[in-house]
Amino acid sequence: MPESLSITASSVDPGLLALPWSTPLAEWPSSTIVFLPKGLSRHLVRFANLSGRVVAIKETTAEMARREYDMLGNLARLDAPCVERVAVIAGRRDARGEPLPAALVTAHLKFSLPYRALFTQVLRPDTATRLVDALAALLVRLHNVGFFWGDVSLSNTLFRRDAGAFAAYLVDAETGELHESGLTPGQREHDLEVARTNIAGEIMDLEAGGRLEGGVDAIAIADGIVSSYRSLWAALTDSESFGTDEAWRLTERVQRLNSLGFDIGEMSIESSADGTRVVIQPKVVDAGHHQRRLLRLTGLDVEENQARRLLNDLDEFRVRISRLGDDEEMVAHEWLTRVFEPVVKAIPWDLRAKLEPAEAFHQVLEHRWYMSQARGRSVPLAEVLTSYVDEVLRHRRDEATLMGPATDTVSLPVITANLPVMDDEDDDIDWRDLV
Ligand SMILES: Nc1ncnc2c1ncn2[C@@H]1O[C@H](COP(=O)(O)OP(=O)(O)OP(=O)(O)O)[C@@H](O)[C@H]1O
Ligand SMILES: [Mg+2]
């Protein structure tokens, strides 16, 4: 009875109706399925092609799918990093009229990888630390908007490269609860404890499979999330007291938060009864300080550390062309057209699925630095680019699942299926060998 199929979505993609909902997900034909790396899970999750993009489909109960769908909507409204919801499909029946599980459909997060696909052989301690730091930052952001996760783990997180670090996204919101008036310390501690236990288990699992570099302590890595989380949380929320003659400390606090990538929505300032001391406490802090500035100046929407990197280059460009007095927007436009775009466009078309443009640009800058160091002089960008494309990029494996068309007029994007697992190549390259 196909008429009983119910689709919940904020905008219904007609392609959704074309998917074989009357077939159990496990039996979907390989023509519909896109093979991409995914994390471990209790439910069956598979990727499918939907109108030229990739979506993740999870089979679960109608209640759970609906709950997770609503939660992902709330998280998106609060600007928390998470996968984007697409639809809930309920009332599925097979050809014989037997009920099938409901399905939650989410958009595949482009250029993201589950942690197990970030390296081919062994997880190295510095990669592990970067993963855990990214997860700690995600947890701080989620707690800051009042989201209690309940099932924090590496498997429930997706990672994107972010200028040498990682940016983490929540993928599994099933166990989450939203308390917009804020979480209690007990709730936050609970999530941290769950995170620690799950990460320790996940790393030990790698160890058992021979996929952890020898001598690395799984417990120490797992403990890392607690310290990383606590120091970031304190930096964002701790109150600070100082004498009224030390007003610069207020500016300093704001700058410190900005450098961590956060903006202050509100700062509460109270002075002591005798008027000699002031207590400040940042209230609402939004992540993405550099992201927002770059977006405002150039229209580029990238990860936080990538934005920081691009802004540094923009600032250097401004000094280089001696236009310090000029309007920031004007210089930014010039930088975009004279520096950023030529670099991105110089990447051969067949190599563009390798890395996101902002990440490739970051790597070109890095490459320039190493080349200049080795030669003891600055190297022209064109030469750096040729060397980067031939020596580095060509040897990377693809990270995009979908590549946008060359121009807006080309209709169907190219799907790169069967994405191989890859090395965390940032670690593998000895840049000095290249020059
Ligand atoms: N939108 C998405 N983009 C990319 N990968 C996804 C997406 N949705 C799910 N995945 C992949 O599928 C895996 C399983 O998804 P999920 O964690 O939601 O399943 P689950 O069965 O609820 O997990 P658990 O066992 O933790 O309850 C994730 O680890 C992730 O790798
Ligand atoms: Mg999960």
Short mmCIF file of C-alpha atoms and ligand atoms in Angstrom, two decimals:
data_model
loop_
_atom_site.label_atom_id
_atom_site.label_comp_id
_atom_site.label_asym_id
_atom_site.label_seq_id
_atom_site.Cartn_x
_atom_site.Cartn_y
_atom_site.Cartn_z
CA MET A 1 0.00 0.00 0.00
CA PRO A 2 2.31 2.71 -1.21
CA GLU A 3 -0.30 5.39 -0.51
CA SER A 4 0.38 5.00 3.22
CA LEU A 5 3.92 6.34 2.78
CA SER A 6 4.38 9.57 4.68
CA ILE A 7 7.21 12.00 4.04
CA THR A 8 8.13 14.75 6.48
CA ALA A 9 10.48 17.35 5.07
CA SER A 10 10.71 21.11 5.05
CA SER A 11 11.07 21.08 1.28
CA VAL A 12 10.25 17.85 -0.49
CA ASP A 13 12.75 16.81 -3.09
CA PRO A 14 10.75 14.94 -5.77
CA GLY A 15 13.71 12.57 -6.04
CA LEU A 16 12.74 11.22 -2.61
CA LEU A 17 9.68 9.55 -4.12
CA ALA A 18 11.84 7.75 -6.64
CA LEU A 19 13.86 5.92 -3.98
CA PRO A 20 12.82 2.27 -3.43
CA TRP A 21 11.08 2.71 -0.08
CA SER A 22 9.15 -0.56 -0.45
CA THR A 23 12.43 -2.47 -0.32
CA PRO A 24 14.34 -2.98 2.97
CA LEU A 25 17.37 -0.69 2.96
CA ALA A 26 19.70 -3.69 3.17
CA GLU A 27 18.40 -4.86 -0.21
CA TRP A 28 18.53 -1.58 -2.14
CA PRO A 29 20.11 -2.03 -5.55
CA SER A 30 23.71 -0.97 -5.89
CA SER A 31 22.63 1.47 -8.60
CA THR A 32 20.99 3.61 -5.89
CA ILE A 33 23.66 3.12 -3.25
CA VAL A 34 26.79 5.22 -2.93
CA PHE A 35 29.65 3.47 -1.20
CA LEU A 36 31.37 5.78 1.25
CA PRO A 37 33.16 5.19 4.53
CA LYS A 38 30.95 5.35 7.59
CA GLY A 39 31.22 4.93 11.33
CA LEU A 40 30.07 2.01 13.43
CA SER A 41 26.39 1.99 14.33
CA ARG A 42 23.58 -0.10 15.71
CA HIS A 43 21.12 0.87 12.99
CA LEU A 44 21.60 0.20 9.34
CA VAL A 45 22.89 3.33 7.61
CA ARG A 46 23.54 3.49 3.86
CA PHE A 47 24.28 6.32 1.47
CA ALA A 48 22.18 6.92 -1.60
CA ASN A 49 22.13 9.25 -4.54
CA LEU A 50 19.29 11.76 -4.30
CA SER A 51 18.91 14.22 -7.17
CA GLY A 52 22.64 14.41 -7.71
CA ARG A 53 23.67 14.71 -4.08
CA VAL A 54 24.46 12.08 -1.51
CA VAL A 55 22.20 11.42 1.45
CA ALA A 56 22.56 9.12 4.45
CA ILE A 57 19.56 6.90 5.19
CA LYS A 58 19.12 5.36 8.61
CA GLU A 59 16.45 2.76 9.30
CA THR A 60 14.90 3.13 12.73
CA THR A 61 11.49 3.50 14.37
CA ALA A 62 9.16 6.29 13.27
CA GLU A 63 9.31 7.89 16.75
CA MET A 64 13.08 7.88 16.86
CA ALA A 65 13.46 9.15 13.30
CA ARG A 66 11.01 11.96 14.00
CA ARG A 67 12.68 12.86 17.26
CA GLU A 68 16.11 12.99 15.67
CA TYR A 69 14.73 14.95 12.72
CA ASP A 70 13.25 17.55 15.10
CA MET A 71 16.45 17.68 17.13
CA LEU A 72 18.61 18.26 14.05
CA GLY A 73 16.25 21.09 13.10
CA ASN A 74 16.69 22.69 16.52
CA LEU A 75 20.45 22.32 16.37
CA ALA A 76 20.56 23.92 12.93
CA ARG A 77 18.47 26.82 14.26
CA LEU A 78 21.01 27.23 17.07
CA ASP A 79 23.83 27.16 14.53
CA ALA A 80 25.43 24.08 16.06
CA PRO A 81 27.66 22.01 13.78
CA CYS A 82 25.65 18.95 12.81
CA VAL A 83 24.50 17.06 9.75
CA GLU A 84 21.61 18.61 7.88
CA ARG A 85 18.24 16.88 8.07
CA VAL A 86 16.41 16.09 4.86
CA ALA A 87 13.33 13.98 5.65
CA VAL A 88 11.60 11.29 7.66
CA ILE A 89 9.94 8.52 5.69
CA ALA A 90 7.32 6.56 7.62
CA GLY A 91 4.55 4.13 6.77
CA ARG A 92 6.80 2.06 4.51
CA ARG A 93 5.51 -1.31 3.39
CA ASP A 94 7.05 -3.99 1.26
CA ALA A 95 5.50 -5.54 -1.84
CA ARG A 96 3.51 -7.94 0.32
CA GLY A 97 2.17 -5.10 2.45
CA GLU A 98 4.36 -5.94 5.45
CA PRO A 99 5.53 -2.88 7.41
CA LEU A 100 9.15 -1.74 7.05
CA PRO A 101 11.11 0.47 9.47
CA ALA A 102 10.93 4.24 9.13
CA ALA A 103 13.91 6.08 7.68
CA LEU A 104 15.71 9.24 8.65
CA VAL A 105 17.34 10.96 5.70
CA THR A 106 20.19 13.43 6.25
CA ALA A 107 22.48 15.18 3.80
CA HIS A 108 25.93 13.66 3.52
CA LEU A 109 28.34 16.21 4.90
CA LYS A 110 30.66 17.04 2.00
CA PHE A 111 34.36 16.50 2.56
CA SER A 112 33.68 14.91 5.95
CA LEU A 113 35.05 11.62 7.14
CA PRO A 114 34.41 9.26 10.02
CA TYR A 115 37.46 8.98 12.24
CA ARG A 116 38.35 5.49 11.08
CA ALA A 117 38.66 6.70 7.50
CA LEU A 118 41.09 9.48 8.38
CA PHE A 119 44.05 7.16 8.36
CA THR A 120 44.82 3.96 6.50
CA GLN A 121 47.21 2.17 8.75
CA VAL A 122 47.70 3.38 12.27
CA LEU A 123 46.35 6.24 14.30
CA ARG A 124 49.20 8.42 15.43
CA PRO A 125 49.17 10.26 18.73
CA ASP A 126 49.10 13.75 17.21
CA THR A 127 46.19 12.85 14.92
CA ALA A 128 44.39 11.36 17.92
CA THR A 129 44.95 14.56 19.89
CA ARG A 130 43.61 16.69 17.06
CA LEU A 131 40.52 14.50 16.78
CA VAL A 132 39.88 14.66 20.50
CA ASP A 133 40.44 18.44 20.57
CA ALA A 134 37.95 18.89 17.74
CA LEU A 135 35.41 16.74 19.57
CA ALA A 136 35.98 18.74 22.78
CA ALA A 137 35.34 21.99 20.90
CA LEU A 138 32.15 20.52 19.43
CA LEU A 139 30.98 19.43 22.87
CA VAL A 140 31.63 22.91 24.29
CA ARG A 141 29.61 24.47 21.48
CA LEU A 142 26.76 22.01 21.95
CA HIS A 143 26.70 22.51 25.73
CA ASN A 144 26.84 26.24 25.24
CA VAL A 145 23.51 26.16 23.40
CA GLY A 146 22.03 23.79 25.99
CA PHE A 147 22.36 20.50 24.12
CA PHE A 148 22.95 17.41 26.23
CA TRP A 149 24.26 14.77 23.84
CA GLY A 150 24.03 11.60 25.92
CA ASP A 151 26.13 9.53 23.50
CA VAL A 152 29.33 11.44 22.79
CA SER A 153 31.78 9.34 20.80
CA LEU A 154 34.14 9.47 17.86
CA SER A 155 31.70 7.26 15.92
CA ASN A 156 28.90 9.76 16.40
CA THR A 157 31.03 12.56 15.01
CA LEU A 158 32.19 13.47 11.53
CA PHE A 159 35.43 15.31 10.88
CA ARG A 160 36.46 17.81 8.24
CA ARG A 161 39.97 19.05 7.69
CA ASP A 162 40.47 22.53 8.99
CA ALA A 163 43.85 24.02 8.13
CA GLY A 164 45.92 21.39 9.92
CA ALA A 165 43.32 20.76 12.62
CA PHE A 166 39.90 19.11 12.38
CA ALA A 167 36.40 20.53 12.67
CA ALA A 168 33.91 18.14 14.26
CA TYR A 169 30.22 17.76 13.43
CA LEU A 170 27.55 15.89 15.34
CA VAL A 171 26.06 13.06 13.30
CA ASP A 172 23.91 11.13 15.77
CA ALA A 173 21.42 13.25 17.74
CA GLU A 174 19.18 10.36 18.73
CA THR A 175 19.96 10.48 22.44
CA GLY A 176 20.16 14.27 22.71
CA GLU A 177 18.06 16.61 24.84
CA LEU A 178 17.78 20.33 24.43
CA HIS A 179 17.66 22.49 27.56
CA GLU A 180 17.75 25.99 26.17
CA SER A 181 17.92 27.57 29.61
CA GLY A 182 21.32 25.90 29.97
CA LEU A 183 22.76 22.63 31.20
CA THR A 184 23.55 21.87 34.81
CA PRO A 185 27.17 21.08 35.72
CA GLY A 186 25.97 17.52 36.38
CA GLN A 187 24.64 17.13 32.84
CA ARG A 188 27.86 18.47 31.36
CA GLU A 189 29.94 16.16 33.53
CA HIS A 190 27.79 13.23 32.48
CA ASP A 191 28.47 13.91 28.80
CA LEU A 192 32.18 14.27 29.51
CA GLU A 193 32.28 10.97 31.34
CA VAL A 194 30.43 9.25 28.50
CA ALA A 195 32.85 10.84 26.03
CA ARG A 196 35.86 9.63 27.97
CA THR A 197 34.57 6.08 28.27
CA ASN A 198 33.47 5.84 24.64
CA ILE A 199 36.69 7.30 23.26
CA ALA A 200 38.80 4.98 25.40
CA GLY A 201 36.76 2.05 24.04
CA GLU A 202 37.05 3.25 20.46
CA ILE A 203 40.82 3.73 20.69
CA MET A 204 41.28 0.36 22.41
CA ASP A 205 39.31 -1.14 19.59
CA LEU A 206 41.79 0.31 17.13
CA GLU A 207 44.59 -1.01 19.30
CA ALA A 208 43.11 -4.51 19.27
CA GLY A 209 42.96 -4.32 15.49
CA GLY A 210 46.60 -3.24 15.28
CA ARG A 211 45.58 0.20 14.08
CA LEU A 212 47.08 2.25 16.90
CA GLU A 213 50.68 3.35 16.78
CA GLY A 214 52.72 1.36 19.28
CA GLY A 215 53.24 2.91 22.68
CA VAL A 216 50.19 5.16 22.45
CA ASP A 217 48.08 5.13 25.57
CA ALA A 218 44.35 4.89 24.80
CA ILE A 219 43.38 6.12 28.25
CA ALA A 220 45.62 9.16 28.00
CA ILE A 221 44.03 10.09 24.66
CA ALA A 222 40.56 9.67 26.13
CA ASP A 223 41.52 11.77 29.15
CA GLY A 224 42.59 14.45 26.69
CA ILE A 225 38.98 15.30 25.94
CA VAL A 226 38.35 16.22 29.55
CA SER A 227 41.26 18.64 29.83
CA SER A 228 40.66 20.12 26.39
CA TYR A 229 36.96 20.61 27.15
CA ARG A 230 37.58 22.12 30.59
CA SER A 231 40.11 24.67 29.42
CA LEU A 232 37.89 25.81 26.53
CA TRP A 233 34.77 25.92 28.70
CA ALA A 234 36.60 27.97 31.34
CA ALA A 235 37.94 30.38 28.73
CA LEU A 236 34.41 30.94 27.47
CA THR A 237 32.47 31.15 30.69
CA ASP A 238 34.66 31.90 33.73
CA SER A 239 34.08 35.16 35.50
CA GLU A 240 37.07 37.38 36.07
CA SER A 241 37.64 40.04 38.66
CA PHE A 242 40.01 42.99 38.41
CA GLY A 243 40.56 46.49 39.73
CA THR A 244 38.69 49.37 38.09
CA ASP A 245 42.03 50.80 37.01
CA GLU A 246 42.69 47.68 34.92
CA ALA A 247 39.97 48.19 32.35
CA TRP A 248 42.26 46.87 29.58
CA ARG A 249 41.63 43.41 30.98
CA LEU A 250 38.14 43.61 29.58
CA THR A 251 39.52 44.18 26.09
CA GLU A 252 42.04 41.44 26.66
CA ARG A 253 39.32 38.95 27.55
CA VAL A 254 37.39 39.81 24.41
CA GLN A 255 40.51 39.42 22.29
CA ARG A 256 41.31 36.09 23.90
CA LEU A 257 37.83 34.81 23.11
CA ASN A 258 38.12 36.11 19.54
CA SER A 259 41.43 34.35 19.10
CA LEU A 260 39.77 31.12 20.22
CA GLY A 261 37.21 31.74 17.48
CA PHE A 262 34.33 33.02 19.62
CA ASP A 263 32.33 36.22 19.75
CA ILE A 264 30.64 37.57 22.83
CA GLY A 265 26.92 38.09 22.61
CA GLU A 266 26.70 39.71 26.01
CA MET A 267 29.11 40.58 28.78
CA SER A 268 27.82 41.07 32.29
CA ILE A 269 29.86 43.60 34.26
CA GLU A 270 29.33 44.22 37.94
CA SER A 271 31.31 46.50 40.16
CA SER A 272 31.90 45.83 43.85
CA ALA A 273 30.05 47.86 46.50
CA ASP A 274 33.05 50.08 47.15
CA GLY A 275 33.56 50.60 43.43
CA THR A 276 37.18 49.41 43.36
CA ARG A 277 36.71 46.08 41.60
CA VAL A 278 34.84 44.84 38.57
CA VAL A 279 33.62 41.31 37.84
CA ILE A 280 33.04 40.37 34.22
CA GLN A 281 31.40 37.31 32.79
CA PRO A 282 30.93 36.59 29.10
CA LYS A 283 27.36 35.48 28.55
CA VAL A 284 26.39 34.30 25.14
CA VAL A 285 29.33 33.30 23.02
CA ASP A 286 29.01 32.38 19.38
CA ALA A 287 31.61 30.29 17.63
CA GLY A 288 32.89 31.31 14.21
CA HIS A 289 34.52 34.69 14.83
CA HIS A 290 36.95 34.40 11.91
CA GLN A 291 34.43 32.59 9.76
CA ARG A 292 32.01 35.47 10.05
CA ARG A 293 34.66 38.09 9.33
CA LEU A 294 35.84 36.25 6.21
CA LEU A 295 32.28 35.69 5.04
CA ARG A 296 31.51 39.37 5.48
CA LEU A 297 34.63 40.46 3.62
CA THR A 298 34.79 37.93 0.80
CA GLY A 299 31.64 35.81 0.76
CA LEU A 300 33.77 32.71 1.38
CA ASP A 301 32.14 30.26 3.77
CA VAL A 302 34.84 28.02 5.26
CA GLU A 303 35.86 26.37 8.54
CA GLU A 304 37.12 28.48 11.43
CA ASN A 305 40.84 27.70 11.20
CA GLN A 306 40.80 27.95 7.44
CA ALA A 307 39.18 31.37 7.82
CA ARG A 308 41.86 32.42 10.28
CA ARG A 309 44.52 31.29 7.82
CA LEU A 310 42.92 33.07 4.87
CA LEU A 311 42.48 36.25 6.91
CA ASN A 312 46.17 36.20 7.84
CA ASP A 313 47.03 35.98 4.18
CA LEU A 314 44.60 38.78 3.43
CA ASP A 315 46.20 40.96 6.11
CA GLU A 316 49.67 40.21 4.74
CA PHE A 317 48.45 41.06 1.26
CA ARG A 318 47.20 44.38 2.55
CA VAL A 319 50.63 45.20 3.98
CA ARG A 320 52.38 43.94 0.85
CA ILE A 321 50.44 46.20 -1.47
CA SER A 322 50.72 49.07 1.04
CA ARG A 323 47.02 49.65 1.28
CA LEU A 324 46.71 49.81 5.05
CA GLY A 325 44.64 52.96 4.94
CA ASP A 326 42.17 51.55 2.42
CA ASP A 327 38.73 50.27 3.03
CA GLU A 328 38.95 46.66 4.26
CA GLU A 329 36.21 45.42 1.94
CA MET A 330 37.96 46.82 -1.11
CA VAL A 331 41.27 45.20 -0.27
CA ALA A 332 39.48 41.94 0.49
CA HIS A 333 37.89 41.97 -2.93
CA GLU A 334 41.25 42.56 -4.54
CA TRP A 335 42.82 39.73 -2.54
CA LEU A 336 39.99 37.43 -3.55
CA THR A 337 40.37 38.11 -7.25
CA ARG A 338 44.16 38.48 -7.36
CA VAL A 339 45.25 35.81 -4.91
CA PHE A 340 42.64 33.35 -3.75
CA GLU A 341 40.70 32.71 -6.94
CA PRO A 342 43.72 32.33 -9.23
CA VAL A 343 45.13 29.71 -6.86
CA VAL A 344 41.90 27.77 -6.70
CA LYS A 345 41.36 28.03 -10.45
CA ALA A 346 44.91 26.86 -11.12
CA ILE A 347 44.06 23.48 -9.63
CA PRO A 348 43.40 21.18 -12.57
CA TRP A 349 39.79 20.18 -12.87
CA ASP A 350 40.49 16.48 -12.40
CA LEU A 351 42.16 17.15 -9.05
CA ARG A 352 39.44 19.26 -7.51
CA ALA A 353 37.78 16.41 -5.64
CA LYS A 354 40.98 15.91 -3.69
CA LEU A 355 40.44 18.69 -1.19
CA GLU A 356 38.10 21.54 -0.47
CA PRO A 357 39.28 24.81 -2.10
CA ALA A 358 40.01 26.57 1.21
CA GLU A 359 41.96 23.58 2.49
CA ALA A 360 43.95 23.38 -0.75
CA PHE A 361 44.68 27.11 -0.49
CA HIS A 362 45.90 26.61 3.07
CA GLN A 363 48.19 23.83 1.86
CA VAL A 364 49.54 26.00 -0.94
CA LEU A 365 50.45 28.65 1.65
CA GLU A 366 52.09 25.98 3.76
CA HIS A 367 53.96 24.72 0.71
CA ARG A 368 55.13 28.23 -0.09
CA TRP A 369 56.46 28.59 3.43
CA TYR A 370 58.47 25.36 3.24
CA MET A 371 59.78 26.14 -0.23
CA SER A 372 60.87 29.59 0.85
CA GLN A 373 62.49 28.22 3.99
CA ALA A 374 64.44 25.67 1.99
CA ARG A 375 65.63 28.24 -0.54
CA GLY A 376 66.17 31.06 1.89
CA ARG A 377 64.13 33.45 -0.27
CA SER A 378 60.53 33.95 -1.25
CA VAL A 379 59.28 31.81 -4.11
CA PRO A 380 56.78 33.15 -6.66
CA LEU A 381 53.27 31.86 -6.14
CA ALA A 382 53.05 30.42 -9.66
CA GLU A 383 56.08 28.24 -9.02
CA VAL A 384 54.75 27.17 -5.62
CA LEU A 385 51.47 26.21 -7.23
CA THR A 386 53.02 24.05 -9.93
CA SER A 387 55.14 22.27 -7.37
CA TYR A 388 52.18 21.80 -5.01
CA VAL A 389 49.88 20.41 -7.70
CA ASP A 390 52.47 18.00 -9.08
CA GLU A 391 54.22 16.93 -5.93
CA VAL A 392 51.46 16.98 -3.34
CA LEU A 393 47.93 17.19 -4.62
CA ARG A 394 48.29 14.65 -7.38
CA HIS A 395 49.29 12.02 -4.81
CA ARG A 396 46.33 12.57 -2.53
CA ARG A 397 43.20 10.54 -2.66
CA ASP A 398 39.82 12.19 -3.25
CA GLU A 399 38.00 13.63 -0.27
CA ALA A 400 34.89 14.99 -1.92
CA THR A 401 31.98 12.72 -2.50
CA LEU A 402 30.41 15.10 -4.87
CA MET A 403 32.12 17.52 -7.13
CA GLY A 404 30.22 20.56 -8.19
CA PRO A 405 29.86 21.16 -11.91
CA ALA A 406 32.41 23.31 -13.73
CA THR A 407 29.86 25.99 -14.34
CA ASP A 408 26.40 26.57 -13.02
CA THR A 409 24.93 25.50 -16.32
CA VAL A 410 26.16 21.93 -16.17
CA SER A 411 23.32 19.94 -14.69
CA LEU A 412 24.62 16.78 -13.06
CA PRO A 413 27.50 16.74 -10.62
CA VAL A 414 29.97 13.92 -10.87
CA ILE A 415 29.71 11.39 -8.11
CA THR A 416 32.90 9.89 -6.89
CA ALA A 417 31.72 6.64 -5.39
CA ASN A 418 33.84 4.05 -3.64
CA LEU A 419 35.82 6.65 -1.81
CA PRO A 420 38.87 4.82 -0.54
CA VAL A 421 40.01 5.12 3.01
CA MET A 422 42.89 7.48 3.23
CA ASP A 423 45.85 8.48 5.17
CA ASP A 424 45.95 11.54 7.27
CA GLU A 425 48.40 12.77 4.72
CA ASP A 426 49.11 15.98 6.55
CA ASP A 427 51.22 13.81 8.78
CA ASP A 428 52.79 11.78 6.05
CA ILE A 429 54.24 14.53 3.96
CA ASP A 430 57.65 15.66 4.81
CA TRP A 431 57.47 18.99 3.05
CA ARG A 432 61.21 19.36 3.07
CA ASP A 433 61.47 16.40 0.69
CA LEU A 434 59.56 18.36 -1.84
CA VAL A 435 61.86 21.24 -2.43
N1 LIG B 1 24.57 12.74 7.12
C1 LIG B 1 25.62 11.91 7.21
N2 LIG B 1 26.78 12.21 6.59
C2 LIG B 1 27.85 11.38 6.65
N3 LIG B 1 27.85 10.24 7.35
C3 LIG B 1 26.72 9.88 8.00
C4 LIG B 1 25.56 10.70 7.98
N4 LIG B 1 24.60 10.09 8.73
C5 LIG B 1 25.16 8.94 9.20
N5 LIG B 1 26.43 8.81 8.77
C6 LIG B 1 27.36 7.72 9.05
O1 LIG B 1 26.64 6.62 9.55
C7 LIG B 1 27.14 6.25 10.83
C8 LIG B 1 26.01 5.78 11.70
O2 LIG B 1 25.04 6.79 11.91
P1 LIG B 1 24.39 7.01 13.36
O3 LIG B 1 25.45 7.22 14.35
O4 LIG B 1 23.33 8.06 13.22
O5 LIG B 1 23.71 5.56 13.56
P2 LIG B 1 23.18 4.92 14.94
O6 LIG B 1 22.76 3.54 14.63
O7 LIG B 1 22.15 5.83 15.53
O8 LIG B 1 24.43 4.92 15.85
P3 LIG B 1 24.50 4.35 17.36
O9 LIG B 1 25.01 2.97 17.26
O10 LIG B 1 25.51 5.29 17.95
O11 LIG B 1 23.14 4.51 17.95
C9 LIG B 1 27.84 7.49 11.36
O12 LIG B 1 28.91 7.13 12.20
C10 LIG B 1 28.35 8.15 10.10
O13 LIG B 1 29.62 7.66 9.74
MG MG B 2 25.78 6.48 16.16
#
